[in-house]
Each structure stands twice: as C-alpha cells, then as structure tokens.
Coordinates of C-alpha atoms in Angstrom, one line a residue:
Chain A
X168 CA -0.2 0.3 -0.2
X169 CA 1.6 3.4 -1.0
X170 CA 1.4 6.6 1.1
X171 CA -0.2 9.3 -0.9
X172 CA -0.4 13.0 0.0
X173 CA -3.8 11.9 1.9
X174 CA -3.1 10.3 4.1
X175 CA -5.3 10.2 7.7
X176 CA -2.7 9.6 9.3
X177 CA -0.2 11.7 8.8
X178 CA 1.4 13.6 12.2
X179 CA 4.7 16.0 13.4
X180 CA 3.2 18.0 10.3
X181 CA 3.0 21.4 11.9
X182 CA 2.1 23.1 15.5
X183 CA -1.0 21.5 15.7
X184 CA -2.3 18.8 17.6
X185 CA -5.7 16.6 15.8
X186 CA -8.2 14.0 16.6
X187 CA -8.5 11.9 13.9
X188 CA -11.4 9.0 14.1
X189 CA -10.1 5.4 13.2
X190 CA -10.1 5.1 9.6
X191 CA -9.2 0.9 9.9
X192 CA -10.9 -2.1 11.7
X193 CA -10.0 -3.3 15.0
X194 CA -10.8 -7.0 14.3
X195 CA -10.0 -7.7 10.7
X196 CA -12.6 -10.4 9.1
X197 CA -11.0 -13.7 7.5
X198 CA -8.9 -16.0 9.7
X199 CA -10.3 -19.7 9.6
X200 CA -7.6 -21.2 11.1
X201 CA -8.7 -22.8 15.1
X202 CA -5.5 -23.0 17.5
X203 CA -5.7 -23.9 21.0
X204 CA -5.9 -20.5 23.0
X205 CA -8.2 -18.9 20.8
X206 CA -10.4 -16.1 21.7
X207 CA -14.2 -16.6 22.0
X208 CA -16.4 -14.3 19.2
X209 CA -17.3 -12.7 22.6
X210 CA -13.2 -11.6 23.4
X211 CA -13.0 -10.4 20.0
X212 CA -16.2 -8.0 20.2
X213 CA -14.6 -6.9 23.7
X214 CA -11.1 -6.4 22.6
X215 CA -12.6 -4.5 19.3
X216 CA -14.4 -2.3 21.9
X217 CA -11.2 -1.7 24.7
X218 CA -8.7 -2.5 22.1
X219 CA -7.0 -4.4 24.6
X220 CA -7.8 -7.9 25.9
X221 CA -5.5 -9.2 29.2
X222 CA -5.6 -13.1 29.2
X223 CA -4.3 -14.3 32.6
X224 CA -1.8 -17.0 33.5
X225 CA -2.1 -18.2 29.6
X226 CA 1.7 -19.6 30.2
X227 CA 2.6 -21.5 33.5
X228 CA 5.0 -20.8 35.9
X229 CA 7.4 -23.2 34.6
X230 CA 7.2 -21.6 31.2
X231 CA 7.6 -17.9 33.1
X232 CA 10.7 -19.3 34.9
X233 CA 12.3 -19.8 31.3
X234 CA 11.6 -16.5 29.9
X235 CA 12.7 -14.7 33.0
X236 CA 15.7 -16.7 32.8
X237 CA 16.5 -16.1 29.5
X238 CA 15.8 -12.1 29.4
X239 CA 18.0 -11.9 32.4
X240 CA 20.7 -14.1 30.6
X241 CA 20.5 -11.7 27.6
X242 CA 20.4 -8.5 30.1
X243 CA 24.1 -9.7 31.7
X244 CA 25.6 -11.2 28.8
X245 CA 28.8 -9.5 28.1
X246 CA 28.7 -10.8 24.4
X247 CA 26.2 -8.0 23.7
X248 CA 27.5 -5.5 25.5
X249 CA 27.3 -1.8 23.5
X250 CA 24.7 -3.9 20.9
X251 CA 22.7 -0.9 19.7
X252 CA 19.7 -4.1 21.0
X253 CA 20.9 -2.9 24.5
X254 CA 18.8 0.0 25.9
X255 CA 20.0 1.2 29.4
X256 CA 17.8 3.3 31.7
X257 CA 18.3 7.0 31.4
X258 CA 21.3 8.1 32.7
X259 CA 23.2 4.5 32.4
X260 CA 23.5 1.9 34.3
X261 CA 20.9 -1.3 34.8
X262 CA 20.1 -2.8 31.2
X263 CA 15.9 -1.6 30.3
X264 CA 15.1 -3.1 27.4
X265 CA 16.9 -5.5 24.9
X266 CA 15.4 -5.4 21.2
X267 CA 15.3 -8.3 18.9
X268 CA 14.7 -11.1 21.0
X269 CA 13.2 -13.2 19.0
X270 CA 16.3 -12.8 16.8
X271 CA 19.3 -12.9 19.7
X272 CA 17.8 -15.8 21.6
X273 CA 16.2 -19.3 20.1
X274 CA 14.0 -19.7 23.4
X275 CA 12.8 -16.9 22.4
X276 CA 12.3 -17.3 19.0
X277 CA 10.2 -20.6 19.8
X278 CA 8.2 -18.5 22.2
X279 CA 7.3 -15.8 20.0
X280 CA 6.3 -18.6 16.9
X281 CA 4.2 -19.9 19.8
X282 CA 0.7 -21.1 18.1
X283 CA -1.3 -19.9 21.0
X284 CA 0.2 -16.5 20.4
X285 CA 0.6 -16.4 16.9
X286 CA -2.7 -17.9 16.5
X287 CA -4.5 -15.1 17.9
X288 CA -3.1 -12.2 16.7
X289 CA -4.1 -14.0 13.4
X290 CA -7.8 -13.8 14.5
X291 CA -7.5 -10.0 15.5
X292 CA -5.4 -8.9 12.5
X293 CA -7.5 -11.5 10.0
X294 CA -4.4 -12.4 8.2
X295 CA -1.0 -14.1 8.4
X296 CA 1.5 -11.8 10.5
X297 CA 6.0 -11.2 10.9
X298 CA 7.2 -9.7 13.7
X299 CA 7.8 -5.9 13.2
X300 CA 9.4 -5.5 16.5
X301 CA 10.1 -7.7 19.8
X302 CA 11.6 -6.7 22.8
X303 CA 12.5 -7.4 26.4
X304 CA 11.6 -4.5 29.1
X305 CA 13.0 -4.4 32.6
X306 CA 11.4 -2.0 34.9
X307 CA 13.8 -2.9 38.4
X308 CA 12.0 -2.3 41.8
X309 CA 12.9 0.8 43.3
X310 CA 14.1 3.4 40.9
X311 CA 11.7 2.1 37.5
X312 CA 10.9 4.9 35.6
X313 CA 7.3 6.0 33.9
X314 CA 6.9 5.8 29.8
X315 CA 5.0 8.9 29.0
X316 CA 1.4 8.5 27.2
X317 CA 2.1 7.4 23.2
X318 CA 0.0 5.4 20.7
X319 CA 2.8 2.6 19.3
X320 CA 0.8 3.5 15.8
X321 CA 2.4 7.3 15.8
X322 CA 6.1 6.1 15.9
X323 CA 5.8 3.4 13.4
X324 CA 3.5 5.9 11.1
X325 CA 5.9 8.2 11.2
X326 CA 8.8 6.3 11.6
X327 CA 8.6 3.1 10.1
X328 CA 5.8 3.9 7.2
X329 CA 3.9 1.3 8.8
X330 CA 0.9 2.1 6.4
X331 CA -2.3 1.0 8.7
X332 CA -3.3 0.2 11.7
X333 CA -3.2 -3.9 11.5
X334 CA -0.6 -4.8 14.0
X335 CA -1.1 -6.3 17.2
X336 CA 1.3 -5.9 20.4
X337 CA 1.9 -8.9 22.9
X338 CA 2.9 -8.1 26.1
X339 CA 3.6 -11.3 28.5
X340 CA 4.0 -10.1 32.0
X341 CA 7.6 -12.2 33.3
X342 CA 6.1 -10.7 36.9
X343 CA 3.5 -10.4 39.0
X344 CA 1.8 -7.0 37.8
X345 CA 0.0 -4.9 40.8
X346 CA -1.6 -1.2 41.0
X347 CA 2.0 -0.5 43.2
X348 CA 4.7 -1.4 40.6
X349 CA 4.2 0.7 38.0
X350 CA 1.4 -1.2 35.4
X351 CA 1.2 -0.6 31.8
X352 CA -2.4 1.9 31.8
X353 CA -4.0 2.0 28.7
X354 CA -7.2 4.3 28.0
X355 CA -9.9 2.0 27.1
X356 CA -11.4 3.4 24.0
X357 CA -8.5 5.1 22.9
X358 CA -7.4 2.8 20.0
X359 CA -10.7 4.6 18.2
X360 CA -8.7 7.8 17.5
X361 CA -5.2 9.0 16.4
X362 CA -3.8 11.5 17.8
X363 CA -1.6 13.8 15.8
X364 CA 1.4 14.8 17.0
X365 CA 2.8 18.4 16.9
X366 CA 6.5 19.1 15.9
X367 CA 9.1 17.3 13.5
X368 CA 11.1 14.4 14.3
X369 CA 14.4 14.8 14.2
X370 CA 17.1 12.5 12.4
X371 CA 18.0 9.4 14.2
X372 CA 15.4 10.4 16.9
X373 CA 15.0 6.5 17.8
X374 CA 18.5 6.5 19.6
X375 CA 16.9 9.2 22.5
X376 CA 13.0 8.2 22.2
X377 CA 13.5 4.4 23.0
X378 CA 15.0 6.0 26.9
X379 CA 13.2 8.9 26.9
X380 CA 10.1 10.2 24.6
X381 CA 10.4 14.0 23.5
X382 CA 8.2 13.4 19.7
X383 CA 5.7 12.1 18.7
X384 CA 4.2 13.1 22.7
X385 CA 0.5 13.7 22.5
X386 CA -1.1 16.9 23.5
X387 CA -2.5 17.2 27.2
X388 CA -5.9 18.6 25.7
X389 CA -6.8 15.0 24.0
X390 CA -5.4 13.1 26.4
X391 CA -8.0 14.3 28.7
X392 CA -10.4 14.1 26.2
X393 CA -9.6 10.1 25.9
X394 CA -9.5 10.0 29.7
X395 CA -12.7 11.6 30.1
X396 CA -14.1 8.7 28.0
X397 CA -12.8 6.0 28.4
X398 CA -10.7 6.2 32.0
X399 CA -8.0 4.3 32.7
X400 CA -7.6 0.4 33.3
X401 CA -4.0 -1.0 34.6
X402 CA -2.9 -4.2 33.5
X403 CA -3.1 -5.9 36.6
X404 CA -2.4 -9.6 36.3
X405 CA -0.5 -12.2 37.5
X406 CA 3.0 -13.4 36.2
X407 CA 2.2 -15.4 33.4
X408 CA -1.0 -13.3 32.4
X409 CA -0.7 -12.1 28.3
X410 CA -2.2 -8.9 27.5
X411 CA -3.1 -8.0 23.5
X412 CA -3.2 -4.3 22.4
X413 CA -4.0 -2.8 19.3
X414 CA -1.1 -1.0 17.6
X415 CA -3.3 2.5 18.2
X416 CA -4.1 2.4 21.6
X417 CA -2.9 4.7 24.2
X418 CA -0.6 3.4 27.1
X419 CA 2.1 4.6 29.4
X420 CA 3.0 3.4 33.2
X421 CA 4.2 5.4 36.4
X422 CA 7.5 4.8 37.7
X423 CA 8.2 2.3 40.5
X424 CA 9.7 2.4 43.6
X425 CA 8.6 -0.8 45.2
X426 CA 11.1 -3.7 45.6
X427 CA 9.4 -5.7 43.2
X428 CA 10.7 -5.1 39.6
X429 CA 8.3 -4.9 36.4
X430 CA 9.8 -7.4 33.6
X431 CA 7.6 -8.4 29.9
X432 CA 8.0 -9.3 27.5
X433 CA 7.1 -7.4 24.0
X434 CA 6.0 -9.0 20.8
X435 CA 4.3 -6.9 17.5
X436 CA 2.5 -8.8 15.6
X437 CA 1.9 -7.0 12.2
X438 CA -0.1 -8.6 9.1
X439 CA 2.1 -9.7 6.4
X440 CA -0.9 -7.2 4.3
X441 CA 0.5 -4.3 6.1
X442 CA 4.5 -4.6 6.0
X443 CA 6.5 -1.1 5.7
X444 CA 6.8 1.4 3.3
X445 CA 9.2 5.0 3.7
X446 CA 8.7 6.3 6.8
X447 CA 7.0 10.1 6.7
X448 CA 8.7 13.4 5.7
X449 CA 11.4 11.9 4.2
X450 CA 13.1 10.1 7.6
X451 CA 15.4 7.9 7.3
X452 CA 14.3 4.1 7.9
X453 CA 15.1 3.3 11.9
X454 CA 17.8 0.4 11.7
X455 CA 16.4 -3.5 11.9
X456 CA 16.2 -3.8 15.6
X457 CA 13.4 -1.3 16.0
X458 CA 11.6 -2.4 12.9
X459 CA 12.0 -5.7 10.7
X460 CA 12.4 -5.0 6.8
X461 CA 14.4 -7.4 5.9
X462 CA 12.2 -10.4 6.3
X463 CA 8.5 -10.2 6.0
X464 CA 7.4 -13.6 5.6
X465 CA 4.7 -15.1 7.4
X466 CA 5.5 -16.8 10.9
X467 CA 5.7 -20.5 10.7
X468 CA 4.1 -21.5 14.5
X469 CA 5.1 -23.9 16.7
X470 CA 3.3 -25.8 18.9
X471 CA 4.9 -26.9 22.5
X472 CA 5.0 -30.0 23.6
X473 CA 2.9 -29.2 26.4
X474 CA 0.2 -27.9 24.3
X475 CA -0.2 -30.8 22.2
X476 CA 0.0 -33.5 25.4
X477 CA -3.1 -31.2 26.6
X478 CA -5.1 -30.5 23.6
Chain B
X49 CA 13.1 14.8 77.3
X50 CA 17.2 14.3 76.6
X51 CA 18.9 13.1 73.7
X52 CA 21.8 11.1 75.0
X53 CA 24.5 8.9 73.4
X54 CA 22.5 5.7 74.7
X55 CA 20.2 7.6 71.4
X56 CA 18.1 4.0 70.3
X57 CA 16.6 6.4 67.2
X58 CA 20.6 7.4 66.5
X59 CA 20.5 7.2 62.4
X60 CA 23.4 8.4 59.5
X61 CA 26.3 8.0 61.7
X62 CA 28.1 5.9 59.6
X63 CA 28.1 3.4 56.9
X64 CA 25.5 0.0 58.5
X65 CA 22.3 0.2 57.7
X66 CA 20.2 -1.4 60.7
X67 CA 17.0 -2.2 61.8
X68 CA 15.6 -1.2 64.7
X69 CA 12.7 -2.8 66.6
X70 CA 10.3 0.6 67.6
X71 CA 10.8 1.3 71.4
X72 CA 7.4 3.3 71.6
X73 CA 3.7 3.3 71.9
X74 CA 2.0 3.7 68.5
X75 CA -1.5 4.8 70.4
X76 CA -0.2 6.4 73.9
X77 CA -3.4 6.4 76.8
X78 CA -4.9 8.7 78.6
X79 CA -6.7 11.5 76.1
X80 CA -10.7 11.7 77.7
X81 CA -11.8 14.6 75.8
X82 CA -14.1 13.2 73.4
X83 CA -14.4 14.9 69.6
X84 CA -17.1 14.9 67.1
X85 CA -15.0 12.6 64.6
X86 CA -13.0 10.5 67.1
X87 CA -11.6 6.9 66.6
X88 CA -13.7 4.0 67.9
X89 CA -11.4 1.6 69.8
X90 CA -11.3 -1.0 66.9
X91 CA -10.5 1.8 64.8
X92 CA -7.3 2.4 67.3
X93 CA -6.6 -0.7 67.3
X94 CA -5.9 -0.9 63.7
X95 CA -3.9 2.2 63.3
X96 CA -1.4 0.8 66.1
X97 CA -1.3 -2.1 63.9
X98 CA -1.0 -1.3 60.8
X99 CA 0.2 2.4 61.2
X100 CA -2.4 4.7 59.7
X101 CA -6.3 4.4 59.1
X102 CA -8.2 6.3 56.0
X103 CA -11.1 8.2 57.1
X104 CA -13.8 8.4 53.8
X105 CA -15.4 11.4 52.9
X106 CA -15.1 13.3 57.3
X107 CA -14.9 16.1 55.0
X108 CA -18.1 17.6 52.7
X109 CA -17.7 18.6 49.2
X110 CA -18.3 22.5 49.3
X111 CA -15.3 21.8 53.0
X112 CA -13.0 20.3 50.0
X113 CA -13.9 22.9 47.2
X114 CA -13.0 25.8 49.7
X115 CA -9.8 24.1 51.0
X116 CA -8.8 23.7 47.3
X117 CA -9.3 27.0 46.3
X118 CA -7.4 28.2 48.8
X119 CA -4.4 25.9 48.5
X120 CA -4.6 27.6 44.5
X121 CA -4.1 30.4 45.8
X122 CA -1.3 30.2 48.1
X123 CA 0.4 28.6 45.2
X124 CA 0.1 31.5 42.7
X125 CA -0.2 34.1 45.3
X126 CA 2.3 36.5 43.3
X127 CA 3.0 37.7 47.0
X128 CA 4.4 34.9 48.0
X129 CA 7.1 34.0 45.0
X130 CA 10.8 33.7 46.2
X131 CA 9.3 32.8 49.8
X132 CA 11.2 29.6 51.5
X133 CA 8.2 28.3 51.8
X134 CA 7.4 27.2 48.6
X135 CA 8.8 24.4 46.7
X136 CA 9.1 24.2 42.5
X137 CA 9.5 20.4 41.2
X138 CA 12.8 19.5 40.2
X139 CA 13.7 21.2 37.1
X140 CA 11.6 24.3 37.9
X141 CA 8.0 25.7 37.3
X142 CA 5.2 24.5 38.8
X143 CA 4.5 24.7 42.4
X144 CA 5.2 21.1 44.2
X145 CA 4.6 22.1 47.8
X146 CA 3.8 25.3 50.1
X147 CA 5.7 24.8 53.7
X148 CA 3.5 26.2 57.5
X149 CA 0.1 27.0 55.5
X150 CA -1.6 27.6 58.7
X151 CA 0.5 30.4 59.1
X152 CA 0.0 31.7 55.7
X153 CA -3.5 31.2 55.3
X154 CA -6.8 31.7 58.5
X155 CA -9.0 29.5 56.3
X156 CA -6.3 26.8 56.7
X157 CA -4.9 27.7 60.3
X158 CA -8.6 27.3 61.0
X159 CA -8.6 23.9 59.2
X160 CA -5.5 22.5 61.4
X161 CA -7.4 23.8 64.6
X162 CA -10.8 21.5 63.2
X163 CA -11.3 19.8 66.5
X164 CA -12.4 16.8 64.3
X165 CA -8.5 16.5 63.3
X166 CA -7.2 17.4 66.4
X167 CA -9.1 15.4 68.9
X168 CA -8.1 12.1 66.9
X169 CA -4.7 13.3 67.1
X170 CA -5.5 14.1 70.7
X171 CA -6.3 10.9 71.1
X172 CA -3.5 8.9 69.3
X173 CA -0.8 11.1 71.3
X174 CA -2.6 10.7 74.6
X175 CA -2.2 14.2 75.0
X176 CA -2.4 18.5 73.7
X177 CA -0.4 18.7 70.3
X178 CA 1.2 21.4 68.2
X179 CA 1.9 22.2 64.8
X180 CA 5.3 20.3 64.0
X181 CA 5.1 21.0 60.6
X182 CA 2.4 22.0 57.9
X183 CA 1.9 21.7 53.9
X184 CA 0.1 21.7 50.5
X185 CA 1.6 19.0 48.1
X186 CA 0.1 19.4 44.5
X187 CA 1.5 16.7 42.4
X188 CA 0.2 18.0 38.8
X189 CA -1.2 15.7 36.3
X190 CA 1.1 14.1 33.6
X191 CA 4.3 15.2 34.8
X192 CA 3.6 14.4 39.0
X193 CA 7.4 13.1 40.2
X194 CA 7.7 9.8 42.6
X195 CA 8.5 10.9 46.4
X196 CA 11.2 8.0 46.8
X197 CA 10.2 6.0 50.5
X198 CA 11.0 7.7 53.6
X199 CA 10.4 7.6 57.5
X200 CA 9.6 11.1 58.0
X201 CA 10.8 10.7 62.3
X202 CA 13.8 9.9 60.9
X203 CA 14.4 13.0 59.3
X204 CA 12.7 14.9 62.3
X205 CA 14.8 13.0 64.7
X206 CA 18.0 13.9 63.0
X207 CA 17.1 17.3 61.9
X208 CA 15.2 18.6 63.8
X209 CA 16.0 16.7 67.0
X210 CA 12.1 15.4 67.9
X211 CA 12.9 12.9 70.6
X212 CA 10.3 10.1 70.5
X213 CA 7.5 8.5 68.3
X214 CA 5.2 10.5 69.6
X215 CA 3.7 12.0 66.1
X216 CA 1.0 11.6 64.0
X217 CA 1.0 13.2 60.1
X218 CA -2.6 13.8 58.4
X219 CA -3.0 14.0 54.8
X220 CA -6.4 15.3 53.8
X221 CA -7.3 14.5 50.2
X222 CA -8.1 17.3 48.1
X223 CA -8.8 15.5 44.9
X224 CA -9.9 11.9 44.3
X225 CA -6.4 9.2 44.1
X226 CA -7.1 6.1 42.9
X227 CA -4.4 3.5 41.9
X228 CA -3.5 5.6 38.6
X229 CA -2.7 8.9 39.8
X230 CA -0.1 8.4 42.0
X231 CA -1.4 8.0 45.9
X232 CA 0.3 8.1 48.6
X233 CA 1.5 4.4 49.0
X234 CA 1.9 2.8 52.7
X235 CA 3.9 -0.4 54.0
X236 CA 2.1 -1.6 56.8
X237 CA 3.5 -2.2 60.0
X238 CA 6.5 -0.9 59.2
X239 CA 6.6 1.8 62.0
X240 CA 7.2 -0.9 64.1
X241 CA 10.8 -0.8 62.9
X242 CA 13.8 2.3 63.0
X243 CA 15.2 2.1 59.8
X244 CA 18.8 3.5 60.8
X245 CA 20.2 4.8 56.9
X246 CA 23.8 5.3 55.9
X247 CA 25.6 8.3 55.9
X248 CA 26.1 12.3 57.2
X249 CA 23.8 14.4 56.1
X250 CA 24.8 17.8 55.0
X251 CA 24.4 21.5 56.4
X252 CA 21.4 23.0 54.8
X253 CA 20.4 19.7 53.4
X254 CA 16.8 20.8 53.6
X255 CA 17.3 23.0 50.9
X256 CA 17.7 20.2 48.6
X257 CA 16.0 17.6 50.3
X258 CA 12.5 19.4 50.1
X259 CA 13.2 18.8 46.7
X260 CA 14.2 15.7 45.9
X261 CA 15.5 12.9 48.9
X262 CA 19.3 12.0 49.2
X263 CA 20.5 11.8 52.5
X264 CA 18.0 9.8 55.1
X265 CA 17.3 7.6 52.4
X266 CA 16.0 3.7 53.8
X267 CA 18.7 1.0 52.3
X268 CA 16.9 -1.8 49.8
X269 CA 17.7 -4.6 52.1
X270 CA 15.5 -2.5 55.0
X271 CA 12.7 -2.1 52.3
X272 CA 12.4 -5.6 50.8
X273 CA 11.9 -6.4 54.5
X274 CA 9.8 -4.7 55.5
X275 CA 7.4 -4.8 52.2
X276 CA 8.0 -8.7 52.5
X277 CA 6.1 -8.6 55.8
X278 CA 3.7 -6.1 55.5
X279 CA 2.8 -5.8 51.8
X280 CA 2.0 -2.8 49.9
X281 CA -1.1 -0.4 50.4
X282 CA -2.3 2.4 48.9
X283 CA -4.3 5.4 49.9
X284 CA -6.9 5.0 47.4
X285 CA -10.0 7.5 48.6
X286 CA -12.2 9.9 47.1
X287 CA -11.1 13.9 47.9
X288 CA -12.5 15.2 51.5
X289 CA -10.8 11.9 52.7
X290 CA -8.4 11.8 55.9
X291 CA -5.2 9.1 56.4
X292 CA -3.6 9.7 59.5
X293 CA -0.5 8.0 59.5
X294 CA 2.2 7.4 62.1
X295 CA 5.4 9.5 62.1
X296 CA 7.5 6.5 61.5
X297 CA 5.6 5.0 59.1
X298 CA 7.6 3.8 55.9
X299 CA 5.4 6.0 52.8
X300 CA 6.4 6.9 49.1
X301 CA 4.4 7.6 46.1
X302 CA 5.3 6.7 42.0
X303 CA 4.7 9.1 39.7
X304 CA 1.4 10.9 37.9
X305 CA 1.0 10.5 34.1
X306 CA -2.5 10.5 34.3
X307 CA -4.9 14.2 33.7
X308 CA -5.7 14.2 37.0
X309 CA -3.8 15.8 40.0
X310 CA -3.1 15.1 43.4
X311 CA -3.3 17.4 46.1
X312 CA -3.3 17.1 49.9
X313 CA -2.4 19.3 52.6
X314 CA -0.7 17.3 55.5
X315 CA -0.6 18.7 59.0
X316 CA 2.1 17.0 61.3
X317 CA 0.6 17.2 64.7
X318 CA 3.4 16.5 67.6
X319 CA 2.6 15.8 71.2
X320 CA 3.2 18.7 73.9
X321 CA 5.4 16.1 75.4
X322 CA 7.5 15.3 72.7
X323 CA 8.9 19.0 71.7
X324 CA 12.4 19.5 70.0
X325 CA 15.6 19.2 71.6
X326 CA 19.1 19.8 69.2
X327 CA 19.4 18.0 66.0
X328 CA 21.9 15.2 65.5
X329 CA 25.6 15.7 64.7
X330 CA 25.4 19.3 65.4
X331 CA 23.5 20.2 62.5
X332 CA 22.1 23.8 62.8
X333 CA 18.4 23.8 63.7
X334 CA 16.0 23.6 60.1
X335 CA 14.2 27.1 60.1
X336 CA 10.9 27.5 61.8
X337 CA 8.5 27.3 58.3
X338 CA 10.1 22.7 58.2
X339 CA 10.0 22.3 61.8
X340 CA 8.2 24.5 64.1
X341 CA 9.9 25.6 66.8
X342 CA 8.4 29.3 68.1
X343 CA 5.8 27.7 69.7
X344 CA 4.9 24.4 71.8
X345 CA 2.0 25.5 73.0
X346 CA -1.0 23.3 72.3
X347 CA -3.5 23.9 69.5
X348 CA -6.8 25.7 70.9
X349 CA -9.3 23.2 68.6
X350 CA -12.3 24.9 66.5
X351 CA -15.7 23.6 66.1
X352 CA -17.0 24.6 62.6
X353 CA -20.8 25.3 62.7
X354 CA -21.7 22.6 60.3
X355 CA -20.0 20.4 63.1
X356 CA -22.3 21.9 65.8
X357 CA -25.5 22.0 64.0
X358 CA -25.1 18.8 63.4
X359 CA -24.3 17.3 66.9

C-alpha cells in the first residue's frame, strides 16, 4: 500500500494537534484456522471495543521461569554489551530493554512463534502475521521510571512507514503486575482515535526515544479527551498472563519505587498485508532492530509439547 | 526529654544500615476529652497495628472546594514568590509544595485546628498537640514525580531533634486518589521498625531534600524486609477523605502521568510532651517553616458551624 499525500494518519507536520477518527477495523475478518488458545467471539468483541484484552496465566509458572531466566541472561550477556539492541535506563546503568530478542535468543524465538500467541494475532488481524518488533522490558524495583503516554502506531506510521492500523502488541508478564509496581496503563477506547502530534522528528530520533520520548508525544488536551471518555485501566495480572493490545491504543506507565521489578516480553505482530513503506517526512528508515524490514514472510508457528499433550 | 549518647533512634552515623525495633507506643493512653469524629477503640487498634487509618470523606465536597481554592490561591500568590515556603518541582516551574500553610492562610489555620482532626491526633498521642509542620502538596497531572520511600520520623529525629515517636501526620485528600494518579503508598506495619540510614547529613540539607531526597534514604534490603512482612497499601479514597499515619510509617508514592492532579494538605501533629531538642550530629536547626520551634503551646481547637449544627 502506498502512502499518499492524503494520508489520514499524518502526524508531526505542523504545530497543531488533532484528533482523527480511526479509519481501519480493529478486528479484521477472514482468519479461519483454529489455534489452542483462540479468543471467543465475545472476547474478540470486547477487544474491538476496548482495544485490549488480558488473558490471565496463559503460560505456566515453569514456562515463565524459563522466559525470565533467558531475559536475565540476555541483559547480563557480556557478548551483547555495546549492542544497539541493549538499552540502558536514562542516566546509564541498569539495562532497561533488550530489542530483537527473538533473533538474539532461540528460546524467545520459539516463544514468539508459539501457536497460542500467533493464532490470536492472526484472529485479530485477519491474515498471516510477522514480527515487526520484539523486546524485553525490565522495569527494575526501587528506581523504574515512568513511560509517558503514547500510541505505538503513531511512531510506527511516521518513523517506520507502517501504512495502516493492522498490528497488535502482545505483552507477556514475567513478574506479577499489581497497582503498585508501575503496571501498563491503557486508556480503553483510545484506539478509536488517532492523536496527531505536533512538531517535527529529528534524524536518528530512535536513539533517544527508546530511552525517553520527546517527539510523537500526544498533547494534554487530547489525553484529557481520551481519559474523560474511557478512563484508565491498569493491566494488573499475575506472571504468565498475556495482554494483547491494539497498535493505536494509548498507553503508558508510572514509575516503580516498590522492591518488585516489573518485567515483560513484548512481541509486535503485524499483518503481512500491512508491511512497511517509506517513513514519513523523508526520514531515514530506523534500523532493523526496532523495525523489521529484511523479512516480511509469515511466521511459521510452533506448537509446544505441553500444548500438544494437553490438547 | 534529653537526647543522650544511647539514643536508640540514632541514624546517619556510619556506613551501616540497621533495623531497630520501635521503642515507643503507637497509640498513647490518657486522652479523655471527646470529639465529634473520634476513632473507635477498634479503629485505634487497627491504627496501632497498621500504622495508618483512612477516614473516607470526613470533609464535605463544599469544604474540600474551599481548601482546594485556598491552596491554588497560595500556589499562585505573587506575594509569596521567592518565599522559602514555596517549593518548585525539580527543574523548576510548577509549585510542588507550600509549607507552613497554617500560618500563611487563616482558612487553613482554622482547618489545622478543626476539632475533628485535632481530637483524633490527641486520641492517638494521648496528650495535647501542636503543629510541627504543615504543607500543601500538589502533584500535578501528566508530570507529577515519584517520591521515594522514607520515614518522616527519621528526618525529624536527625534534623529537627524530635525525641521520640509521638507525632502523627494527617493528610487531607483534596482530589480523588486512585491507583493511577500516584497515591500515597504505605507499608503496613513498617512503623514498628526504625530503619537506621547510612551516611552523613550535609548542612542546609533541607534546601535540597524538600525537592529530592538524597540523605536519610532507607536501604533496599530494609525496604524488602518491610514489604515482605507487610506488603504495600495505597491510600485510594475520594476527595475529602483523611489519612492519619504514624510518624515512622514508611511511605512514598509513584509518579503521576494521568491527567488528574493529586493534591493534598498535610498537617503534622506532635505531642506537647515530645517537643524538639537539638538536632543530631551538631546540625543547625532547620528553619521554622519546616519545623516549628517558636511555639510549642497546645492547639486550641475550633468547632466549625456545620459540625456544631449536625451534632
């Protein structure tokens, strides 16, 4: 699909914010294949309405233990020191995020292709899917910083040239998330509105934005509008739970001064019918580790032994 | 009472943190006078156990409206610009706190002496009381910063020479506090342990600590110990509610990226039998606006007309 001059989702073009009605479906029709953890029609309808769904304890404690150990291994792997994929907290020190974990780790590659996750993404997006981005987020105890409100799609559209709203984020909770340790907050219904942000985007913005967002920041009036309509919901759930949320859902999180870290894995599934074009405003494409361009071929899902045996 | 070399609550003396058992009662016996909003024996027992109590909507929406307008007036009063009492957010800009509000404002002076509050403080402390400190806290929406864990008593003991744990903080919620907008978090039961902090206190520390705490910071192992025992509770309650919490209760709050500000008023009642001595470590006394020294005489409570008529 071409981006044209009449792009409805243009953003960061001038000094005026705007609220644009979503022009795309939330749940796309047409996916027929059945998976072991599929959403019911009722769940799909709620996802369409709220822009997210929480699936409690989709993964067993043993599975979560393996994921967590693998993330910690990556975060402390001396071989990865200095890699672009490894992002430190503002001010340096602790590793905040590791990108492209499905390419850095065979264990997490298998997880990203787990049929339980992939088929839900295909149900929602109505097509085959591929991984647009993956990462592990480690919000440490005592000093985890807030992450301000944003729509991922706004960034992906402007900086990565993702044409339409046909991607879904999948967050796997690796630690218990409660009201105190800075859980993911989503504004229900916000995915139905696109907040056009003010200002321009400097070149190589991604180098800074992965630490601290300064461009593509929604204005306060628009955020008030969204919260007045939909309120705020925190994704409070035990480790092993999975949150699927729409690429345009407005989300953020507060800081975490509790002793309990808040770690999660994050896979972005994009429809193979929604692959990346050129970024807006003549920006150079961001590097592969934040936005896959080298391979848009459909994921081949895997069915773990435990899922097979319980089927 | 003299501070001696055997001070059990000494802190910031060396490089070792320590956890000391509380040596003082939480609820002191002996106060007989009856007030219109007194705590029941059951409530006092729960306060003694947890170190805090939330009284929902003790004040009417009209009363809260008056308080909020008065706080906003003070925060924007050009006459107070440059006053020590007025503390800006780190980085400047918004007014974060206004100290000594009961001396700057006749409206808030009456509130600090409101019989509903004063008699609860006297019930808890078992004696007449005076105001050790007062302030208005304004945690703005979108950008309110976290406030790290601390025991007020640790600071008051070290920096103000408050001899024993016989003071109670009273926080009046001026806006709705929910799980999302950075509510006060308290570790239940933490008031029974005194966390001795490491390090020294530089002179004029208060000038910085009111913005951002760097000394008198509890260590992570002790915080883990307290949270493992007591968990964490957020003071979620509608505007007009009042939280009384023990001077040694470990508390803090996360940031607030929601559009909803979190404002409160804060009065510290100290027992007239617990008046300030010399600060520890030869520190100079902090100024009057953070620690009253000029007048330890008991508060004369006032009974508002609305309370009289409903009695």
